[in-house]
PDB file of C-alpha atoms and ligand atoms in Angstrom:
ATOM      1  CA  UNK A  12       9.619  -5.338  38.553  1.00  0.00           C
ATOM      2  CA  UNK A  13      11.414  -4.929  35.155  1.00  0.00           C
ATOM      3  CA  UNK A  14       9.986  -2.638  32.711  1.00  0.00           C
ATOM      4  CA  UNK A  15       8.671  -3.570  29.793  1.00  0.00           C
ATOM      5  CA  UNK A  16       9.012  -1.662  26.707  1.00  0.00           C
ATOM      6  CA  UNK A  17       6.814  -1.403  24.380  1.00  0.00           C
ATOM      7  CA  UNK A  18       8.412  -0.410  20.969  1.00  0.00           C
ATOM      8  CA  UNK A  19       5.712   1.372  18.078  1.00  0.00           C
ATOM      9  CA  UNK A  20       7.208   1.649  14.796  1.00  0.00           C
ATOM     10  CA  UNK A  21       5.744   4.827  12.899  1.00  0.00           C
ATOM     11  CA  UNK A  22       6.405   5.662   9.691  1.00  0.00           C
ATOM     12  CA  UNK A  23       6.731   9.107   9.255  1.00  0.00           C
ATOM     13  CA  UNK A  24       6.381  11.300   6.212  1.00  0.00           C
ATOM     14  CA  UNK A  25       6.889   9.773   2.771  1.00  0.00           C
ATOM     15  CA  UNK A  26       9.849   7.938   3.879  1.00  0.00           C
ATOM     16  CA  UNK A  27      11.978   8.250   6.970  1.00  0.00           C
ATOM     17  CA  UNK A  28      13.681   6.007   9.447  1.00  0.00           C
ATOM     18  CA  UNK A  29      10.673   5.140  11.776  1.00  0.00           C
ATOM     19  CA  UNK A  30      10.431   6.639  15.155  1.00  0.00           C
ATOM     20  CA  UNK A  31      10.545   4.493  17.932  1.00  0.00           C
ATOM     21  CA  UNK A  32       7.736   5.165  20.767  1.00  0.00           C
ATOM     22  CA  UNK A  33       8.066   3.617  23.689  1.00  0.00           C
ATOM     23  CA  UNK A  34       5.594   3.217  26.416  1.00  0.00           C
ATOM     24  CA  UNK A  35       6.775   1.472  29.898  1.00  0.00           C
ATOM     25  CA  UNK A  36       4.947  -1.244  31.522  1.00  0.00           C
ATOM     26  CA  UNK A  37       5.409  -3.038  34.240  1.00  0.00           C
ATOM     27  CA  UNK A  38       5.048  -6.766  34.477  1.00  0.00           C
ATOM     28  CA  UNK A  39       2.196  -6.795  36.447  1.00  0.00           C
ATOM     29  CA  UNK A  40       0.187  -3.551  34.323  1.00  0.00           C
ATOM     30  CA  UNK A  41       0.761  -5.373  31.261  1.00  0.00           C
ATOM     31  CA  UNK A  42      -2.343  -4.353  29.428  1.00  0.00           C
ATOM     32  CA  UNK A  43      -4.751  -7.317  28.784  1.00  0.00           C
ATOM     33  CA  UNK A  44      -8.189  -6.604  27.887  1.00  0.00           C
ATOM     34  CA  UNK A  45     -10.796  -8.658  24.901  1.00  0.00           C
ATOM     35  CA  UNK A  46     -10.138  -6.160  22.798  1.00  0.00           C
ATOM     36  CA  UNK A  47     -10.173  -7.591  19.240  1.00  0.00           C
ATOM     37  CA  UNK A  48      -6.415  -8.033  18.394  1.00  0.00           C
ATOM     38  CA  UNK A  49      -5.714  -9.638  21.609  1.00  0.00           C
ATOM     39  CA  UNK A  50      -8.524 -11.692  21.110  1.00  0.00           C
ATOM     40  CA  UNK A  51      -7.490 -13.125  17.794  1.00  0.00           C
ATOM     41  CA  UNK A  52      -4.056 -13.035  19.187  1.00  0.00           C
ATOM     42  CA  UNK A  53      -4.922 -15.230  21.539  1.00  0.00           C
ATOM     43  CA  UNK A  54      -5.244 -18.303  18.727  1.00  0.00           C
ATOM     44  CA  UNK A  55      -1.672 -18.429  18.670  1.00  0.00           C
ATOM     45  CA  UNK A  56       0.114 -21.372  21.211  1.00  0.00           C
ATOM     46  CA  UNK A  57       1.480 -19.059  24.434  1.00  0.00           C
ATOM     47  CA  UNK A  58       4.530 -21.424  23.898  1.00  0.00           C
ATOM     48  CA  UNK A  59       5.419 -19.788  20.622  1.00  0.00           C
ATOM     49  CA  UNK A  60       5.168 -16.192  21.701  1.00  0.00           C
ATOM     50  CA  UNK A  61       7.983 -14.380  23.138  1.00  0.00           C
ATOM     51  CA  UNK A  62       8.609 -11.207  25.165  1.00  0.00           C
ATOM     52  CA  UNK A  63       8.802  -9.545  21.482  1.00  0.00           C
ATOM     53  CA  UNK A  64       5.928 -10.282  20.422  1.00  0.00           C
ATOM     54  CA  UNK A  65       3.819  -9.673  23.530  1.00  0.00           C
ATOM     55  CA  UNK A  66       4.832  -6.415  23.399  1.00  0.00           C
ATOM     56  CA  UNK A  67       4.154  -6.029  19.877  1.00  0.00           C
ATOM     57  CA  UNK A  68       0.503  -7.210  21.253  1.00  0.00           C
ATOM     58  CA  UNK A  69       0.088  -4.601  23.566  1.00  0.00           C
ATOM     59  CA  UNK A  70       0.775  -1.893  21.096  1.00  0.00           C
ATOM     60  CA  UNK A  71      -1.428  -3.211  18.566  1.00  0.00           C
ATOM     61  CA  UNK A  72      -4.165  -3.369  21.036  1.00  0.00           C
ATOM     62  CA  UNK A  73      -3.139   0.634  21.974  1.00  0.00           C
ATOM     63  CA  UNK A  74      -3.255   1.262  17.937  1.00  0.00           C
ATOM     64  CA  UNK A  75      -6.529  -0.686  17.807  1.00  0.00           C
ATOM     65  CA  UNK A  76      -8.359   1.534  20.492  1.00  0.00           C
ATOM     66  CA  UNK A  77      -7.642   4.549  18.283  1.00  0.00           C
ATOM     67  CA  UNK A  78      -8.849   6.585  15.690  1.00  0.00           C
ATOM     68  CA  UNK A  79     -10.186   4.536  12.392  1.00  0.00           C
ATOM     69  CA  UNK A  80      -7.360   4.995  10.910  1.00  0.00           C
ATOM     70  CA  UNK A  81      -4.958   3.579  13.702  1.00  0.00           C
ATOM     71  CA  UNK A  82      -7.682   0.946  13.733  1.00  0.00           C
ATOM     72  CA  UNK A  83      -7.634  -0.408  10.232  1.00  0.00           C
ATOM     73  CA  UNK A  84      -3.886  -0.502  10.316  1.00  0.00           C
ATOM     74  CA  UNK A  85      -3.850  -2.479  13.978  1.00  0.00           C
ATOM     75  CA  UNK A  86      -6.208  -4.750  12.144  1.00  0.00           C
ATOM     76  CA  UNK A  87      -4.408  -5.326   9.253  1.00  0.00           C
ATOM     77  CA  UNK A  88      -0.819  -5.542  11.263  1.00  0.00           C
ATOM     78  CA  UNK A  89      -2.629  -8.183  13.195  1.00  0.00           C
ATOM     79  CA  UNK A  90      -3.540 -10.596  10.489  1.00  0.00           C
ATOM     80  CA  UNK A  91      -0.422 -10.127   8.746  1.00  0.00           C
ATOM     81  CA  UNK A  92       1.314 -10.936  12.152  1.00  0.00           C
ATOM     82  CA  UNK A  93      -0.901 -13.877  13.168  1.00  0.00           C
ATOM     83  CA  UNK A  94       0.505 -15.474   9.318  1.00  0.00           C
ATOM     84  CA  UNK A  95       3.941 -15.227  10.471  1.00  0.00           C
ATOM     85  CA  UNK A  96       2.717 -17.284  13.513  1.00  0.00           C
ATOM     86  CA  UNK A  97       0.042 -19.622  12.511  1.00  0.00           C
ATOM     87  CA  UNK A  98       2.638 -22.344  11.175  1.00  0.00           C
ATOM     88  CA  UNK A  99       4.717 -24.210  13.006  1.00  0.00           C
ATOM     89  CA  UNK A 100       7.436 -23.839  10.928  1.00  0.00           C
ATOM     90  CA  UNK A 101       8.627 -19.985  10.894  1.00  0.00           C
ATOM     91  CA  UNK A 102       8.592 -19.184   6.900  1.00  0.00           C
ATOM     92  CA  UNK A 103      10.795 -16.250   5.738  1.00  0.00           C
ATOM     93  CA  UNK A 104      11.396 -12.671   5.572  1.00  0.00           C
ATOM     94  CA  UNK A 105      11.276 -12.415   1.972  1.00  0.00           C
ATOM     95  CA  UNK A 106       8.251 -10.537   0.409  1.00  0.00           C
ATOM     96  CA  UNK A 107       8.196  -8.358   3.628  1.00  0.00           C
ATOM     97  CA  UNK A 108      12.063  -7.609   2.772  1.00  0.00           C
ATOM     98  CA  UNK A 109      11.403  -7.008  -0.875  1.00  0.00           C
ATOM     99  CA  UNK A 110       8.818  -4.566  -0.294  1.00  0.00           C
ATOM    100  CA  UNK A 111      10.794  -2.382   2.122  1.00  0.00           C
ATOM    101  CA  UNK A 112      13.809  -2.513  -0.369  1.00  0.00           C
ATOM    102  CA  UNK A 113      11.713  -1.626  -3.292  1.00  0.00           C
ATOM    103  CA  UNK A 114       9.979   1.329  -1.464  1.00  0.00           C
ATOM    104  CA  UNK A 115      13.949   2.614  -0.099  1.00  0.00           C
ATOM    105  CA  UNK A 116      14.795   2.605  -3.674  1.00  0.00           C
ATOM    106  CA  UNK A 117      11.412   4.272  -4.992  1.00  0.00           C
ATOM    107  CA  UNK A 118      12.036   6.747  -2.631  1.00  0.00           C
ATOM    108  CA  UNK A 119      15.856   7.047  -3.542  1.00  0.00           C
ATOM    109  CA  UNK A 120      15.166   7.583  -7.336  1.00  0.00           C
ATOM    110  CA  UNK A 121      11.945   8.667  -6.834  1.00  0.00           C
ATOM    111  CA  UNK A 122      10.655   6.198  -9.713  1.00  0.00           C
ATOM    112  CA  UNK A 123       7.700   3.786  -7.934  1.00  0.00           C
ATOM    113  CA  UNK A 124       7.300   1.940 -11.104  1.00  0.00           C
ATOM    114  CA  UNK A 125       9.499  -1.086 -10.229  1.00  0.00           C
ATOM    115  CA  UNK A 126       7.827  -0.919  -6.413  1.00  0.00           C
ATOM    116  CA  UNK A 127       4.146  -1.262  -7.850  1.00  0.00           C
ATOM    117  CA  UNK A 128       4.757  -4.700  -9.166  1.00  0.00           C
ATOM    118  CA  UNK A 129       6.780  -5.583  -5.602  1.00  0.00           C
ATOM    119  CA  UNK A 130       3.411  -4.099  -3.850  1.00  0.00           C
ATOM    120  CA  UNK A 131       0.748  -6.222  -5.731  1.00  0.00           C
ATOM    121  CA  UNK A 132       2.597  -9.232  -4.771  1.00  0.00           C
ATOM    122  CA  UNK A 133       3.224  -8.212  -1.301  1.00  0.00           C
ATOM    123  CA  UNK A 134      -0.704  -7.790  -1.327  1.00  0.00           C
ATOM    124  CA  UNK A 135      -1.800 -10.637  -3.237  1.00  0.00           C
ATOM    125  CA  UNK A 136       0.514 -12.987  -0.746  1.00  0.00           C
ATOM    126  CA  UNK A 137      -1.227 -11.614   2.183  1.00  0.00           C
ATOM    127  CA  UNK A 138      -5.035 -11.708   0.845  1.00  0.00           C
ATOM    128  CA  UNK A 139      -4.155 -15.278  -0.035  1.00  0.00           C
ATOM    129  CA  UNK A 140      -2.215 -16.090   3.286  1.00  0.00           C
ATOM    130  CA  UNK A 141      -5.645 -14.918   5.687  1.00  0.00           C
ATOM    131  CA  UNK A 142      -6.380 -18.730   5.021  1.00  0.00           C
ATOM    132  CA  UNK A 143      -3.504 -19.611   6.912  1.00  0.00           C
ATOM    133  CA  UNK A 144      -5.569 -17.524   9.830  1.00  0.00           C
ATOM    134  CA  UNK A 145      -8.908 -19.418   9.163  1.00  0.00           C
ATOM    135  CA  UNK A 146      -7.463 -22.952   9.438  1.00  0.00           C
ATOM    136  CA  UNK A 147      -5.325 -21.784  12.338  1.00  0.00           C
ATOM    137  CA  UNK A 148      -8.828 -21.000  14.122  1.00  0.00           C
ATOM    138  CA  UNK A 149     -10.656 -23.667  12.992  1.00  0.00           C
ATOM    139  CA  UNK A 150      -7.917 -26.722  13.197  1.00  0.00           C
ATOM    140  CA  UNK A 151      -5.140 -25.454  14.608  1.00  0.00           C
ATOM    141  CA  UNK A 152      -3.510 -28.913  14.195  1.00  0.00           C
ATOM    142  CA  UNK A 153      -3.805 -28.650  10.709  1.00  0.00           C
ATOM    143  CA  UNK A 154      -1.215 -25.720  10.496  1.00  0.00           C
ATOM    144  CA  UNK A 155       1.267 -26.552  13.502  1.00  0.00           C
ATOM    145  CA  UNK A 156       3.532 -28.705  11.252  1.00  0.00           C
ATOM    146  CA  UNK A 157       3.273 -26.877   8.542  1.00  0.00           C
ATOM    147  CA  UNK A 158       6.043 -24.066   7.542  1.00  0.00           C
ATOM    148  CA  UNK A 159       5.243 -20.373   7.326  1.00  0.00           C
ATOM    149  CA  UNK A 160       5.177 -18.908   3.665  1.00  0.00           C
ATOM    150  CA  UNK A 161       8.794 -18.629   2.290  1.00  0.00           C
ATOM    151  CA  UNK A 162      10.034 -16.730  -0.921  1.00  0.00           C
ATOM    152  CA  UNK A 163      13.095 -17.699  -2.586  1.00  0.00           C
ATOM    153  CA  UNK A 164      15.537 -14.776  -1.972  1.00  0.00           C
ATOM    154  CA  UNK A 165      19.169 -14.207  -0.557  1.00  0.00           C
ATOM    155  CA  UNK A 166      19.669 -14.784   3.038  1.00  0.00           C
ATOM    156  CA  UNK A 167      15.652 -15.444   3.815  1.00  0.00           C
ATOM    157  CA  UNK A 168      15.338 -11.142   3.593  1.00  0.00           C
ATOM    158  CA  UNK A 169      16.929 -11.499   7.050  1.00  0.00           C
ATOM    159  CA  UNK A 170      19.022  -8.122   5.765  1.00  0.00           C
ATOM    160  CA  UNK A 171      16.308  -5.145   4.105  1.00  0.00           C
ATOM    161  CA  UNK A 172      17.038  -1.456   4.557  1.00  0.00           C
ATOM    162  CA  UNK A 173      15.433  -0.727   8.605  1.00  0.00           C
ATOM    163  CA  UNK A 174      17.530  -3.609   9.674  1.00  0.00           C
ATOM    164  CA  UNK A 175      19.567  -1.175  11.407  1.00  0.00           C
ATOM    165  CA  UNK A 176      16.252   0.107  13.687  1.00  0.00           C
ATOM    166  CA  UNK A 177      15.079  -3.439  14.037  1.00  0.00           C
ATOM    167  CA  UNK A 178      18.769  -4.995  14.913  1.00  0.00           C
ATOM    168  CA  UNK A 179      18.661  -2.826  18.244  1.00  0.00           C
ATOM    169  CA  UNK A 180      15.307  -3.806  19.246  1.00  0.00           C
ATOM    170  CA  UNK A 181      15.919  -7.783  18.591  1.00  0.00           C
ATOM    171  CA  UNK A 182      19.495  -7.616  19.380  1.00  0.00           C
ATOM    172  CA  UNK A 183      18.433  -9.576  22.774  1.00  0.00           C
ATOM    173  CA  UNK A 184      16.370 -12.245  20.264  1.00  0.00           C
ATOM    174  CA  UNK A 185      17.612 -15.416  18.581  1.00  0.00           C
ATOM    175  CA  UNK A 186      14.548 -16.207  17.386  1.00  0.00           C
ATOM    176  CA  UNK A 187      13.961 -15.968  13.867  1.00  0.00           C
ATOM    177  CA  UNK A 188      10.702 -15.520  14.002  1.00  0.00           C
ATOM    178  CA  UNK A 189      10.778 -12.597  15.868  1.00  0.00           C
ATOM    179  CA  UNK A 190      12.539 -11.178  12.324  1.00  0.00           C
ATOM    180  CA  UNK A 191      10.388 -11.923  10.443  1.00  0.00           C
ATOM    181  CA  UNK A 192       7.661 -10.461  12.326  1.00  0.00           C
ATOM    182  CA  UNK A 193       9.809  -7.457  12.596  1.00  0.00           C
ATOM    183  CA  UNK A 194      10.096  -6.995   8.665  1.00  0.00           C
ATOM    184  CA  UNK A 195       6.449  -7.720   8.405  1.00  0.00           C
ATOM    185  CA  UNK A 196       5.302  -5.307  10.406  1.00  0.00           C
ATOM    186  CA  UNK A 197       7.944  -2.725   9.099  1.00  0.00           C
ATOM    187  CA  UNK A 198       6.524  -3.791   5.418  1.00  0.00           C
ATOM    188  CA  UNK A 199       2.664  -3.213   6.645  1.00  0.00           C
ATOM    189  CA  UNK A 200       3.725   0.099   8.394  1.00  0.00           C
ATOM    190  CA  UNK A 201       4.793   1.918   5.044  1.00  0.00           C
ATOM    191  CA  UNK A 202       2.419   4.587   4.089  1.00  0.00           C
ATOM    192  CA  UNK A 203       1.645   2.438   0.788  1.00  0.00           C
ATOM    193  CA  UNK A 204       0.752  -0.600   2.602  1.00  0.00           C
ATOM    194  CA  UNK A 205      -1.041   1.528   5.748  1.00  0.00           C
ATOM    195  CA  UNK A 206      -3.456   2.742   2.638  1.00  0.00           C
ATOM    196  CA  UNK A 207      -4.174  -0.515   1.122  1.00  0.00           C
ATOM    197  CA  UNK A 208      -4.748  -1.752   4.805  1.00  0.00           C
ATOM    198  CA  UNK A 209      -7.075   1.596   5.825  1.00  0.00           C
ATOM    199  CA  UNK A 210      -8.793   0.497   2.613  1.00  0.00           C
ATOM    200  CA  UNK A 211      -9.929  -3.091   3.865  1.00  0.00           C
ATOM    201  CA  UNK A 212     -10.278  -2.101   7.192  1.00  0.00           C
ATOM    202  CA  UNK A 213     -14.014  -2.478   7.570  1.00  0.00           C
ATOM    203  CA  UNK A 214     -13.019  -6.303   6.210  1.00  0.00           C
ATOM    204  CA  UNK A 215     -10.109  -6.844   8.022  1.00  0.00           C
ATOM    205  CA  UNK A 216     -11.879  -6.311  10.947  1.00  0.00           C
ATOM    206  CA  UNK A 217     -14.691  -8.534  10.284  1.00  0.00           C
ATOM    207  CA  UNK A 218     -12.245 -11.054   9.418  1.00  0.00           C
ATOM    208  CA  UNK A 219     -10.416 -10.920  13.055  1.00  0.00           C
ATOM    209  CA  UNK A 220     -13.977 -10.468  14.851  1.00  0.00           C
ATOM    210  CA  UNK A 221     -15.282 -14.244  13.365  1.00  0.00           C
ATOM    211  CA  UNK A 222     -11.792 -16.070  13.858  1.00  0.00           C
ATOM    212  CA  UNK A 223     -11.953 -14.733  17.696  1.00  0.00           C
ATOM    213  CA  UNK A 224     -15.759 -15.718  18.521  1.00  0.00           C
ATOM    214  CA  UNK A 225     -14.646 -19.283  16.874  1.00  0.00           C
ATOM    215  CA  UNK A 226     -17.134 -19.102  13.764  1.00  0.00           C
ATOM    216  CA  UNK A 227     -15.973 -20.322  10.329  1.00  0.00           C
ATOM    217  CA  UNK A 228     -13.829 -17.230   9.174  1.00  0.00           C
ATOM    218  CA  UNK A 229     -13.788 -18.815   5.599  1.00  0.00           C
ATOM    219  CA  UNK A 230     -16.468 -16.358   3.942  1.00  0.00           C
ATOM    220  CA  UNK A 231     -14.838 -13.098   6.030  1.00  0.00           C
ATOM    221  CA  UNK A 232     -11.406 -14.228   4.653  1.00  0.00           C
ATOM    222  CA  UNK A 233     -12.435 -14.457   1.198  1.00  0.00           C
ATOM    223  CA  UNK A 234     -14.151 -11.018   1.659  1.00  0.00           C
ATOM    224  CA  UNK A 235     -11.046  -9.419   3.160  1.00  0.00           C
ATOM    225  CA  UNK A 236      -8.494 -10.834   0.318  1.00  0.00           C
ATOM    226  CA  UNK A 237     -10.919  -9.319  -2.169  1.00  0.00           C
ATOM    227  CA  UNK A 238     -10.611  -5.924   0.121  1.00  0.00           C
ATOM    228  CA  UNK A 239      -6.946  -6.038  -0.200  1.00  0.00           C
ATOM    229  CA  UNK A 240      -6.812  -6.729  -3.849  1.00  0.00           C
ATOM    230  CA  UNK A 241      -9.358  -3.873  -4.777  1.00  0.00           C
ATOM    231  CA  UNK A 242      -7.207  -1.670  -2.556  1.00  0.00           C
ATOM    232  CA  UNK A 243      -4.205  -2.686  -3.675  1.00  0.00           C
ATOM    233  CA  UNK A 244      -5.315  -1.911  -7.366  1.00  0.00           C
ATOM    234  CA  UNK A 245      -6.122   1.535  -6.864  1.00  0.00           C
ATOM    235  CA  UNK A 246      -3.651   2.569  -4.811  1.00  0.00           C
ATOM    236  CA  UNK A 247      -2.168   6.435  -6.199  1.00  0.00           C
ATOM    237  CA  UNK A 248       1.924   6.362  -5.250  1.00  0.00           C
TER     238      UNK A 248
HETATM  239  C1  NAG B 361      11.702   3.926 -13.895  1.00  0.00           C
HETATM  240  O1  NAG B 361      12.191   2.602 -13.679  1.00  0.00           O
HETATM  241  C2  NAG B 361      11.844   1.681 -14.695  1.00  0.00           C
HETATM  242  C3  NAG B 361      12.385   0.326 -14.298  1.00  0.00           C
HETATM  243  O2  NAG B 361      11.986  -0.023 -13.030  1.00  0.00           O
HETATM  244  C4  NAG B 361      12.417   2.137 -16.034  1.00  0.00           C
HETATM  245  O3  NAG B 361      12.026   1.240 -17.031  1.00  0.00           O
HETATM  246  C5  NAG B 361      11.948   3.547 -16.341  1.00  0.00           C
HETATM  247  O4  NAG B 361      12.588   3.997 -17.501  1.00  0.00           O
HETATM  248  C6  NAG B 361      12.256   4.484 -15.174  1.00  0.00           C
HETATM  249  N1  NAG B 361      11.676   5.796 -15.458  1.00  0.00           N
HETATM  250  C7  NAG B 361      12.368   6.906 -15.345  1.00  0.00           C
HETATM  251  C8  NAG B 361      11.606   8.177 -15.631  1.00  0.00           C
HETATM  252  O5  NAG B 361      13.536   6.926 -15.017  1.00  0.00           O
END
């Protein structure tokens, strides 16, 4: 059996290159349980998913069997995953890739002024993307020819400053989507975002428990964009 490695971006500190944990599975211990994220994972069309983002799965579902903490930001990664794959039509890299660049920067000058603005919208796009997630559960034909979210920036934010980390973990992908699920979750992994998402946890989670058991997730949505945006507002950087 070939391993399978499972790849867990931390951000560390402030700011620093994330470490890389990697946990080995087998093909046939490949962890698969009703927890919650794999659950609401489990909306998205097996066809679509590749070996990337299975493992991605699996350590979401480790994160999500954590401490609160681990929880809120496995719940939050989750949603902001399951909007890069509700559509169809992959969308782009480029809010996720803004982000990280603005943060680098911030943390290169050490002046967070011009990342606040990048944050809100980061935050606002995602609290008003969750509806992507509701329609995906409740008509998934409603989304599948429909295109992911797109920005309007330089090479689709295929290029942002961990490319280097992510490059050597997708270097065996063509699919696009795969990158931009790798910039999203690099964008909901820094330690601004992991605070807005700690924040909303409580709704985040509610959110993912109604789209798994199949009940309208319209009224948990709205709850957990307001979550977001109330975190979002008072986050200290
Ligand atoms: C911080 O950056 C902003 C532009 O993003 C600039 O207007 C401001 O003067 C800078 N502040 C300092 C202390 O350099």
């Amino acid at each position: 059996m070939k391993p399978i490695v499972l790849v867990l971006f931390v951000a560390a500190g402030a700011f620093a290159a994330p470490s890389v944990v990697l946990n080995e599975y087998s093909e046939n211990e490949l962890p698969r349980s009703n927890s919650l994220t794999e659950r609401a994972f489990g909306l998205i069309d097996g066809g679509d998913v590749n070996i990337h983002i299975l493992n991605l799965q699996a350590v979401l579902k480790d994160l999500s069997e954590r401490d609160p903490r681990s929880q809120a930001l496995a719940f939050g990664q989750t949603l902001g995953v399951l909007v890069d794959l509700a559509t169809g039509i992959p969308g782009d890299s480029c809010a996720s890739a803004a982000l990280i660049n603005a943060y680098a920067a911030g943390v290169k000058s050490g002046n967070f002024s011009g990342f606040r603005s990048v944050l809100y919208n980061f935050v606002h796009q995602l609290a008003s993307n969750l509806k992507l997630i509701v329609k995906l559960a409740s008509n998934p034909a409603s989304v599948r020819f429909s295109t992911g979210p797109s920005g309007n920036c330089l090479g689709s934010g295929r290029s942002y400053q961990f490319e280097a980390a992510w490059d050597a973990i997708l270097s065996s992908s063509s699919s696009s989507r795969s990158n931009n699920v790798g910039a999203t979750i690099t964008a909901l992994s820094l330690p601004p975002v992991a605070q807005v998402l700690e924040a909303a946890g409580e709704s985040t989670s509610h959110l993912l428990r109604a789209v798994a058991s199949g009940y309208d997730a319209s009224a948990a949505a709205a709850s957990a964009s307001k979550a977001l945006l109330r975190a979002v507002e008072r986050i200290q950087l």
